[in-house]
PDB file of C-alpha atoms in Angstrom:
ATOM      1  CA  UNK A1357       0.000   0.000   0.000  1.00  0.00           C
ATOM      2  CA  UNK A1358       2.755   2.373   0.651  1.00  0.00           C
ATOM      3  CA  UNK A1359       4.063   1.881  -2.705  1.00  0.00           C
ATOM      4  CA  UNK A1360       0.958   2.461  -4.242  1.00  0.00           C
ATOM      5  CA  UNK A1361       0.810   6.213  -2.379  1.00  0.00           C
ATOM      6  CA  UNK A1362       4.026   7.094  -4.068  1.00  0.00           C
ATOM      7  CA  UNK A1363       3.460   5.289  -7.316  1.00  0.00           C
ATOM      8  CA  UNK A1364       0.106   7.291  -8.393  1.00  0.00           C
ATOM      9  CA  UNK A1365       1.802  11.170  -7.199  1.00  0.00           C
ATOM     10  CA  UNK A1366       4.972   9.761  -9.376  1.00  0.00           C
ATOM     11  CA  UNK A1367       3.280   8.675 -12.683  1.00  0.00           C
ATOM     12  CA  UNK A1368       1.454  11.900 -12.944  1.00  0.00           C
ATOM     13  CA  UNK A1369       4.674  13.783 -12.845  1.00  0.00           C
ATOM     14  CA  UNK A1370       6.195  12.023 -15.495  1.00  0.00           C
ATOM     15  CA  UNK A1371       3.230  12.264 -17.622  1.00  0.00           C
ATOM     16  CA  UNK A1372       2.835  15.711 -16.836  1.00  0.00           C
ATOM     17  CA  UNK A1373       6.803  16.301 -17.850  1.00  0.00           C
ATOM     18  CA  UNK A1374       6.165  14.097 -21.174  1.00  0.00           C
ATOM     19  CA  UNK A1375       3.230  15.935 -22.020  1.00  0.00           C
ATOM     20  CA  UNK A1376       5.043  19.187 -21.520  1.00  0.00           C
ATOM     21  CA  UNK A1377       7.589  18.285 -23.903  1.00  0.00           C
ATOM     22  CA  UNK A1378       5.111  17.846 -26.856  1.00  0.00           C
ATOM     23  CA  UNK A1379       3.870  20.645 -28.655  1.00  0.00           C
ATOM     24  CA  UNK A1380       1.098  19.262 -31.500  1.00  0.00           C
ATOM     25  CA  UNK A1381      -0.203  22.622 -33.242  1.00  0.00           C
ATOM     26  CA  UNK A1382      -2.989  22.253 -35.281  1.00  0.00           C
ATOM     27  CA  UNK A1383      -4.702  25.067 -34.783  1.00  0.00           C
ATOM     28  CA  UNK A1384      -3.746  27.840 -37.944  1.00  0.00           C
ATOM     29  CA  UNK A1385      -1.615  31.200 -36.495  1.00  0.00           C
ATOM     30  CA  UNK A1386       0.203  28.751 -33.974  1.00  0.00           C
ATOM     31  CA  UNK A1387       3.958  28.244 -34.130  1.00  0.00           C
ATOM     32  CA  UNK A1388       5.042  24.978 -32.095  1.00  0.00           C
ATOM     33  CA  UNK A1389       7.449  25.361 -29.615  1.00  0.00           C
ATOM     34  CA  UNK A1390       8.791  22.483 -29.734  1.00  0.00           C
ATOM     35  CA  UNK A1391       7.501  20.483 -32.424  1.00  0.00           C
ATOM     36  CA  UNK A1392       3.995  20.030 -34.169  1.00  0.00           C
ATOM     37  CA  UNK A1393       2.071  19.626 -37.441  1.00  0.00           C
ATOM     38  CA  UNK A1394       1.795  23.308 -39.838  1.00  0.00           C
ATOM     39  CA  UNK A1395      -0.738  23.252 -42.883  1.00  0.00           C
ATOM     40  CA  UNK A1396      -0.966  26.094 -45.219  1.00  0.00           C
ATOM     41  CA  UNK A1397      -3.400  26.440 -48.521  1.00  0.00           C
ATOM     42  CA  UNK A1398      -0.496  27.664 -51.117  1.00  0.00           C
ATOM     43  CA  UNK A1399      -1.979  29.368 -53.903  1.00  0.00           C
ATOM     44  CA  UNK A1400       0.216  30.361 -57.288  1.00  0.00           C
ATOM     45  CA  UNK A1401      -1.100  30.610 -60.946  1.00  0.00           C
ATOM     46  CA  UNK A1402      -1.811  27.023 -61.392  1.00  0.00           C
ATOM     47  CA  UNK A1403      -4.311  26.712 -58.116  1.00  0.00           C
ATOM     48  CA  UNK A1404      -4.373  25.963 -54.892  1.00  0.00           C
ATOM     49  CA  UNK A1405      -3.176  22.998 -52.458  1.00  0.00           C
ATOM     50  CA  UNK A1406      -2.613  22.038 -48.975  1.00  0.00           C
ATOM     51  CA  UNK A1407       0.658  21.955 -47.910  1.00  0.00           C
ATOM     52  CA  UNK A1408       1.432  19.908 -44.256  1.00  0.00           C
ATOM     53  CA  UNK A1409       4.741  20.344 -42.634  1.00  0.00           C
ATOM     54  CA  UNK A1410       5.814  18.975 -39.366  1.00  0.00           C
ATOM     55  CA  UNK A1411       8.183  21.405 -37.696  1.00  0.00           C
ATOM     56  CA  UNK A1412      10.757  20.549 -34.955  1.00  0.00           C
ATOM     57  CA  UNK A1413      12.349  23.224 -32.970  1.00  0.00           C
ATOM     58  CA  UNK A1414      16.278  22.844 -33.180  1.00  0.00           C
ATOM     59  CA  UNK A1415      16.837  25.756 -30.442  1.00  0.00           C
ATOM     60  CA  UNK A1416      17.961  29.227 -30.860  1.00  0.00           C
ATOM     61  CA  UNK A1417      15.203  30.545 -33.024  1.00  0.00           C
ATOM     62  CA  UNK A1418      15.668  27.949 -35.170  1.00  0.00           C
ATOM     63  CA  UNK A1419      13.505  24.935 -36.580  1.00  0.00           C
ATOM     64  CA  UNK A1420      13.207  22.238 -39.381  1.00  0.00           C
ATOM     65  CA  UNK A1421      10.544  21.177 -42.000  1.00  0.00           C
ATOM     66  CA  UNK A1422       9.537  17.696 -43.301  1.00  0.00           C
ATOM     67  CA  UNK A1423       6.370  17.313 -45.082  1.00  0.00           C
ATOM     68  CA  UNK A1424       4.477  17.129 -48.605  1.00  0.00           C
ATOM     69  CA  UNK A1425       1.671  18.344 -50.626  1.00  0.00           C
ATOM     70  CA  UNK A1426      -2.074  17.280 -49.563  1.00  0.00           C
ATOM     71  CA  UNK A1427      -2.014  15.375 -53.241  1.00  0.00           C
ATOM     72  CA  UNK A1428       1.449  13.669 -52.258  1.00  0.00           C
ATOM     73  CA  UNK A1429       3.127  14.167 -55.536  1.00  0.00           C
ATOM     74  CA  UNK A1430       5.129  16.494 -54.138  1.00  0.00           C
ATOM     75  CA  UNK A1431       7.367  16.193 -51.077  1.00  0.00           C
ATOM     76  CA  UNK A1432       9.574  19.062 -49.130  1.00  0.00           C
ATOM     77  CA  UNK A1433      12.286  19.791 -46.233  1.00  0.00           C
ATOM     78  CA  UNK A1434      13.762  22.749 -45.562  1.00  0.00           C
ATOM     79  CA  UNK A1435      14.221  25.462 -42.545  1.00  0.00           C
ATOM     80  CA  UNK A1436      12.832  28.423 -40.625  1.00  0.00           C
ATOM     81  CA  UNK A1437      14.007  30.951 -38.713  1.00  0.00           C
ATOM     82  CA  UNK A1438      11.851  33.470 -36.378  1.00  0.00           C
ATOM     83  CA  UNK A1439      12.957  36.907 -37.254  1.00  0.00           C
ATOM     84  CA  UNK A1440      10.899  39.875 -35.417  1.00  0.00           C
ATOM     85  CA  UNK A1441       7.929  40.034 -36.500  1.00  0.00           C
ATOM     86  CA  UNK A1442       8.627  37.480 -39.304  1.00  0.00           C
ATOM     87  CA  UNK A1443       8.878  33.662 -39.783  1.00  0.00           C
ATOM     88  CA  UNK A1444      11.414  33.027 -42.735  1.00  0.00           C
ATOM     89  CA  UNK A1445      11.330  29.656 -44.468  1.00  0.00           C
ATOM     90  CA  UNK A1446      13.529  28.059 -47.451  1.00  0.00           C
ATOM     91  CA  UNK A1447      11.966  25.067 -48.610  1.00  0.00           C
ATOM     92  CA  UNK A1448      13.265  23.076 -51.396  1.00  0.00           C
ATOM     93  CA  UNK A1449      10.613  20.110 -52.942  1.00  0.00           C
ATOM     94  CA  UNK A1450      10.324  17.663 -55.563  1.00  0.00           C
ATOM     95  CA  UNK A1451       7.853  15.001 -56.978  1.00  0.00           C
ATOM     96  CA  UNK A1452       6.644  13.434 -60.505  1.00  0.00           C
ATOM     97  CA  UNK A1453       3.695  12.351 -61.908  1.00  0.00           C
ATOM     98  CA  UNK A1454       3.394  10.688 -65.250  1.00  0.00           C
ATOM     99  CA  UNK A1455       3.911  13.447 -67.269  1.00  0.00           C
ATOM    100  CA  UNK A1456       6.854  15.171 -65.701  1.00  0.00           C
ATOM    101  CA  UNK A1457       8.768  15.571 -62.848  1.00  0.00           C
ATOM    102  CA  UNK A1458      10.173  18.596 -61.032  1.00  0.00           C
ATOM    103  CA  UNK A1459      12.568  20.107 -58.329  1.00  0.00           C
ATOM    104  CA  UNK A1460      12.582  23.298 -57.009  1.00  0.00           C
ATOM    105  CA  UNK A1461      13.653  25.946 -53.672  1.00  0.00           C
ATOM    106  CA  UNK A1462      11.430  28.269 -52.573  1.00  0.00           C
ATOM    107  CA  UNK A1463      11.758  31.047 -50.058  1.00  0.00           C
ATOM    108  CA  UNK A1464       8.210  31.999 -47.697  1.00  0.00           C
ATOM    109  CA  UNK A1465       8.132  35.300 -45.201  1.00  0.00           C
ATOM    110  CA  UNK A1466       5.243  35.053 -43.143  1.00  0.00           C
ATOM    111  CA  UNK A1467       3.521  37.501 -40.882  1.00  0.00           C
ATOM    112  CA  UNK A1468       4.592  35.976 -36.856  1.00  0.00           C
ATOM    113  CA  UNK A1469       1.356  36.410 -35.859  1.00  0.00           C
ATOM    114  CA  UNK A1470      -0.996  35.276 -38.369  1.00  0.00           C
ATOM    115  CA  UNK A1471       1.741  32.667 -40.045  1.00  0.00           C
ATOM    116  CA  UNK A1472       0.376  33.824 -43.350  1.00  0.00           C
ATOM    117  CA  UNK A1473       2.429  35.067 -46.267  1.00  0.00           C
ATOM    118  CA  UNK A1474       3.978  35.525 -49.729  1.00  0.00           C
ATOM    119  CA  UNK A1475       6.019  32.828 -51.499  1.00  0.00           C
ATOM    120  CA  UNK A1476       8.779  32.891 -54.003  1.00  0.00           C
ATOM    121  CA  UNK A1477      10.277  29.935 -55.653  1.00  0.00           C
ATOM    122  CA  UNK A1478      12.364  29.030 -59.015  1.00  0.00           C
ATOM    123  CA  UNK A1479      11.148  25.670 -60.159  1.00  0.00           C
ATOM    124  CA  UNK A1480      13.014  23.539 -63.015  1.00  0.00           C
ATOM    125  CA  UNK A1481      10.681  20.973 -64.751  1.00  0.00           C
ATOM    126  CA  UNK A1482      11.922  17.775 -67.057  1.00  0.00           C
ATOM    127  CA  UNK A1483       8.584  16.477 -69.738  1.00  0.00           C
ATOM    128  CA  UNK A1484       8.934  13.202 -70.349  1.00  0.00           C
ATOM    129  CA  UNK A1485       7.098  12.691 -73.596  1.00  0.00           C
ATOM    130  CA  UNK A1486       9.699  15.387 -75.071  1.00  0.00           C
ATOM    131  CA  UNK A1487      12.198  15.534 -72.832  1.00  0.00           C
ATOM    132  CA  UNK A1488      11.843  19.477 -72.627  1.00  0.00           C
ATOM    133  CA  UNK A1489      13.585  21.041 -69.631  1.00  0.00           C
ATOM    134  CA  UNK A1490      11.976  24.736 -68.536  1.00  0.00           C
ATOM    135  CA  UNK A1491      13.039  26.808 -65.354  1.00  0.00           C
ATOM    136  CA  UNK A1492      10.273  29.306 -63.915  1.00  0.00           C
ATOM    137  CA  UNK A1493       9.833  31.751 -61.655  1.00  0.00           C
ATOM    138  CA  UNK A1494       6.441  31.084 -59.154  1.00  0.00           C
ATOM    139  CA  UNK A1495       5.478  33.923 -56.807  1.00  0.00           C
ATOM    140  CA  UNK A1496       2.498  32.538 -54.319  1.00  0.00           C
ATOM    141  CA  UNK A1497       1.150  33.035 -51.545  1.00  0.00           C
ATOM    142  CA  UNK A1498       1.039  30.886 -48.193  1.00  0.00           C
ATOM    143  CA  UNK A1499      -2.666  31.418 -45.980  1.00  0.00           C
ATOM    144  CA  UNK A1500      -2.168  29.093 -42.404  1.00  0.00           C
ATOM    145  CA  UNK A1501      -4.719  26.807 -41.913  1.00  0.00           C
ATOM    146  CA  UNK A1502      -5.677  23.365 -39.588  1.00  0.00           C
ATOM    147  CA  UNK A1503      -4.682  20.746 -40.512  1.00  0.00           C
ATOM    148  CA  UNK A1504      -6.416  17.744 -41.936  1.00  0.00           C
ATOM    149  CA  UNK A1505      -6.616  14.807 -39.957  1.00  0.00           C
TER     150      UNK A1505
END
């Protein structure tokens, strides 16, 4: 029995302290602390498309991306750094479909608070079926969002 009293006040600490140590954002205009899920709607000239990121916080201001397009042909990693009132990303992504396939870097600032943005990114593609090779500038913009379950 005495075990018991110290077992139950113990357990909730440690789950408190896990807990603690996991940030899961999903809300849109939330940036994780420590690490969590980040969805934008990206818009450019060809349309629009969900974008989910997970974001890890590497210390000093500092985090990293993993994630991919809601569609999945396209996939991403890249960086971001808080900077005043801004959050600066560099993402570079690639993916293919049947048709083509395509790399590219992009650069995002987004407003801190709102964790919306503008979006600027050169983009090389390859055609298959001619085997035509085109570089492009996209400008877009990045609007935060929850994410999808």
């Amino acid at each position: 029995m005495r075990l018991f009293k110290y077992l139950v006040p113990c357990l909730v600490i440690v789950l408190l302290l896990s807990w603690s140590g996991i940030s899961t954002t999903e809300a849109a205009g939330r940036w994780p602390k420590k690490s969590g899920w980040m969805c934008w709607e990206y818009t450019n000239s060809e349309g629009t498309q969900t974008l989910k990121f997970r974001v890890s916080n590497i210390g000093g201001g500092q985090y990293l991306l993993s994630g991919k397009s809601g569609s999945g042909d396209s996939i991403g990693h890249g960086s971001a750094v808080i900077k005043g009132d801004s959050v600066q990303m560099i993402i570079t992504y690639s993916g293919k479909d049947n048709e083509s396939m395509w790399i590219g870097t992009g650069f995002a600032v987004l407003d801190k608070a709102t964790l919306n943005g503008t979006w600027e990114a050169i983009d090389t593609d390859r055609d298959y079926s001619g085997g035509k090779i085109t570089t492009q500038y996209i400008p877009g913009t990045f609007i935060s969002v929850s994410c999808p379950r």
